[in-house]
mmCIF file with all atom_site columns, C-alpha atoms in Angstrom:
data_model
loop_
_atom_site.group_PDB
_atom_site.id
_atom_site.type_symbol
_atom_site.label_atom_id
_atom_site.label_alt_id
_atom_site.label_comp_id
_atom_site.label_asym_id
_atom_site.label_entity_id
_atom_site.label_seq_id
_atom_site.pdbx_PDB_ins_code
_atom_site.Cartn_x
_atom_site.Cartn_y
_atom_site.Cartn_z
_atom_site.occupancy
_atom_site.B_iso_or_equiv
_atom_site.pdbx_formal_charge
_atom_site.auth_seq_id
_atom_site.auth_comp_id
_atom_site.auth_asym_id
_atom_site.auth_atom_id
_atom_site.pdbx_PDB_model_num
ATOM 1  C CA . MET R 1 1  ? 97.351  130.785 99.722  1.00 0.00 ? 1  MET R CA 1
ATOM 2  C CA . ALA R 1 2  ? 100.917 129.529 99.545  1.00 0.00 ? 2  ALA R CA 1
ATOM 3  C CA . ASN R 1 3  ? 101.545 125.949 100.613 1.00 0.00 ? 3  ASN R CA 1
ATOM 4  C CA . ASN R 1 4  ? 103.766 127.033 103.510 1.00 0.00 ? 4  ASN R CA 1
ATOM 5  C CA . GLU R 1 5  ? 101.172 129.374 105.043 1.00 0.00 ? 5  GLU R CA 1
ATOM 6  C CA . LYS R 1 6  ? 99.086  128.063 107.918 1.00 0.00 ? 6  LYS R CA 1
ATOM 7  C CA . LEU R 1 7  ? 95.565  129.058 108.820 1.00 0.00 ? 7  LEU R CA 1
ATOM 8  C CA . ASN R 1 8  ? 95.392  130.911 112.120 1.00 0.00 ? 8  ASN R CA 1
ATOM 9  C CA . MET R 1 9  ? 91.630  130.553 112.514 1.00 0.00 ? 9  MET R CA 1
ATOM 10 C CA . ARG R 1 10 ? 90.181  127.806 114.689 1.00 0.00 ? 10 ARG R CA 1
ATOM 11 C CA . TYR R 1 11 ? 86.599  126.712 114.956 1.00 0.00 ? 11 TYR R CA 1
ATOM 12 C CA . CYS R 1 12 ? 84.719  124.612 117.445 1.00 0.00 ? 12 CYS R CA 1
ATOM 13 C CA . ALA R 1 13 ? 81.754  122.566 116.293 1.00 0.00 ? 13 ALA R CA 1
ATOM 14 C CA . ARG R 1 14 ? 79.589  119.887 117.816 1.00 0.00 ? 14 ARG R CA 1
ATOM 15 C CA . VAL R 1 15 ? 78.316  117.574 115.113 1.00 0.00 ? 15 VAL R CA 1
ATOM 16 C CA . LEU R 1 16 ? 76.305  114.386 115.034 1.00 0.00 ? 16 LEU R CA 1
ATOM 17 C CA . VAL R 1 17 ? 77.658  111.739 112.667 1.00 0.00 ? 17 VAL R CA 1
ATOM 18 C CA . GLU R 1 18 ? 75.650  108.670 111.734 1.00 0.00 ? 18 GLU R CA 1
ATOM 19 C CA . ALA R 1 19 ? 77.694  105.855 110.219 1.00 0.00 ? 19 ALA R CA 1
ATOM 20 C CA . VAL R 1 20 ? 76.057  103.964 107.380 1.00 0.00 ? 20 VAL R CA 1
ATOM 21 C CA . THR R 1 21 ? 78.643  101.184 107.702 1.00 0.00 ? 21 THR R CA 1
ATOM 22 C CA . PRO R 1 22 ? 80.463  99.794  110.759 1.00 0.00 ? 22 PRO R CA 1
ATOM 23 C CA . LEU R 1 23 ? 82.998  102.265 112.157 1.00 0.00 ? 23 LEU R CA 1
ATOM 24 C CA . LYS R 1 24 ? 85.778  101.810 114.693 1.00 0.00 ? 24 LYS R CA 1
ATOM 25 C CA . ILE R 1 25 ? 88.111  104.583 115.787 1.00 0.00 ? 25 ILE R CA 1
ATOM 26 C CA . GLY R 1 26 ? 90.815  103.231 118.066 1.00 0.00 ? 26 GLY R CA 1
ATOM 27 C CA . THR R 1 27 ? 93.128  104.956 120.515 1.00 0.00 ? 27 THR R CA 1
ATOM 28 C CA . GLY R 1 28 ? 96.266  103.449 119.014 1.00 0.00 ? 28 GLY R CA 1
ATOM 29 C CA . GLU R 1 29 ? 96.964  101.591 122.262 1.00 0.00 ? 29 GLU R CA 1
ATOM 30 C CA . THR R 1 30 ? 96.587  97.869  122.866 1.00 0.00 ? 30 THR R CA 1
ATOM 31 C CA . VAL R 1 31 ? 95.873  95.967  126.060 1.00 0.00 ? 31 VAL R CA 1
ATOM 32 C CA . LEU R 1 32 ? 96.417  92.272  126.741 1.00 0.00 ? 32 LEU R CA 1
ATOM 33 C CA . ASN R 1 33 ? 93.441  90.228  125.453 1.00 0.00 ? 33 ASN R CA 1
ATOM 34 C CA . ILE R 1 34 ? 91.887  93.290  123.792 1.00 0.00 ? 34 ILE R CA 1
ATOM 35 C CA . ASP R 1 35 ? 92.557  94.013  120.123 1.00 0.00 ? 35 ASP R CA 1
ATOM 36 C CA . GLU R 1 36 ? 92.336  97.785  120.413 1.00 0.00 ? 36 GLU R CA 1
ATOM 37 C CA . LEU R 1 37 ? 90.738  100.312 122.745 1.00 0.00 ? 37 LEU R CA 1
ATOM 38 C CA . VAL R 1 38 ? 87.945  102.505 121.346 1.00 0.00 ? 38 VAL R CA 1
ATOM 39 C CA . ALA R 1 39 ? 88.383  106.280 121.691 1.00 0.00 ? 39 ALA R CA 1
ATOM 40 C CA . THR R 1 40 ? 85.851  107.656 124.207 1.00 0.00 ? 40 THR R CA 1
ATOM 41 C CA . ASP R 1 41 ? 85.028  111.012 125.797 1.00 0.00 ? 41 ASP R CA 1
ATOM 42 C CA . ALA R 1 42 ? 84.831  111.847 129.512 1.00 0.00 ? 42 ALA R CA 1
ATOM 43 C CA . ASN R 1 43 ? 81.359  110.261 129.657 1.00 0.00 ? 43 ASN R CA 1
ATOM 44 C CA . GLY R 1 44 ? 82.529  107.003 128.106 1.00 0.00 ? 44 GLY R CA 1
ATOM 45 C CA . LEU R 1 45 ? 80.810  107.681 124.784 1.00 0.00 ? 45 LEU R CA 1
ATOM 46 C CA . PRO R 1 46 ? 82.682  106.822 121.582 1.00 0.00 ? 46 PRO R CA 1
ATOM 47 C CA . VAL R 1 47 ? 84.234  109.794 119.781 1.00 0.00 ? 47 VAL R CA 1
ATOM 48 C CA . ILE R 1 48 ? 85.797  110.510 116.414 1.00 0.00 ? 48 ILE R CA 1
ATOM 49 C CA . PRO R 1 49 ? 88.887  112.688 116.984 1.00 0.00 ? 49 PRO R CA 1
ATOM 50 C CA . GLY R 1 50 ? 89.097  115.897 114.983 1.00 0.00 ? 50 GLY R CA 1
ATOM 51 C CA . THR R 1 51 ? 92.305  114.657 113.375 1.00 0.00 ? 51 THR R CA 1
ATOM 52 C CA . ALA R 1 52 ? 90.397  111.726 111.870 1.00 0.00 ? 52 ALA R CA 1
ATOM 53 C CA . LEU R 1 53 ? 87.730  114.049 110.467 1.00 0.00 ? 53 LEU R CA 1
ATOM 54 C CA . ALA R 1 54 ? 90.387  116.422 109.120 1.00 0.00 ? 54 ALA R CA 1
ATOM 55 C CA . GLY R 1 55 ? 92.055  113.547 107.287 1.00 0.00 ? 55 GLY R CA 1
ATOM 56 C CA . VAL R 1 56 ? 88.771  112.466 105.712 1.00 0.00 ? 56 VAL R CA 1
ATOM 57 C CA . LEU R 1 57 ? 88.017  116.029 104.611 1.00 0.00 ? 57 LEU R CA 1
ATOM 58 C CA . ARG R 1 58 ? 91.516  116.500 103.169 1.00 0.00 ? 58 ARG R CA 1
ATOM 59 C CA . HIS R 1 59 ? 91.060  113.327 101.157 1.00 0.00 ? 59 HIS R CA 1
ATOM 60 C CA . ALA R 1 60 ? 87.527  114.159 99.991  1.00 0.00 ? 60 ALA R CA 1
ATOM 61 C CA . ILE R 1 61 ? 88.037  117.811 99.010  1.00 0.00 ? 61 ILE R CA 1
ATOM 62 C CA . PRO R 1 62 ? 90.340  118.310 96.023  1.00 0.00 ? 62 PRO R CA 1
ATOM 63 C CA . ASP R 1 63 ? 92.879  121.136 96.015  1.00 0.00 ? 63 ASP R CA 1
ATOM 64 C CA . ALA R 1 64 ? 91.483  124.329 94.526  1.00 0.00 ? 64 ALA R CA 1
#
C-alpha cells in the first residue's frame, strides 16, 4: 500500500485492558486545583481513547 493511501475500513471493538503499571489518560484540559482531568465515559468510568491505542500500536508494530 502506498504511503498516501488511507484505509477505508473501520472496526468497532470492545476490549478489556489490564494495566500492569500505573496508567493515567488525561483529557488534555486542566481545572483550577486539579492537575489534569481523567478521560471518562458516559458512566463515569475511565477510558483509553482509540487514538491513544492507535499510537501505541503504531509504535509497537514495525512497518512491513
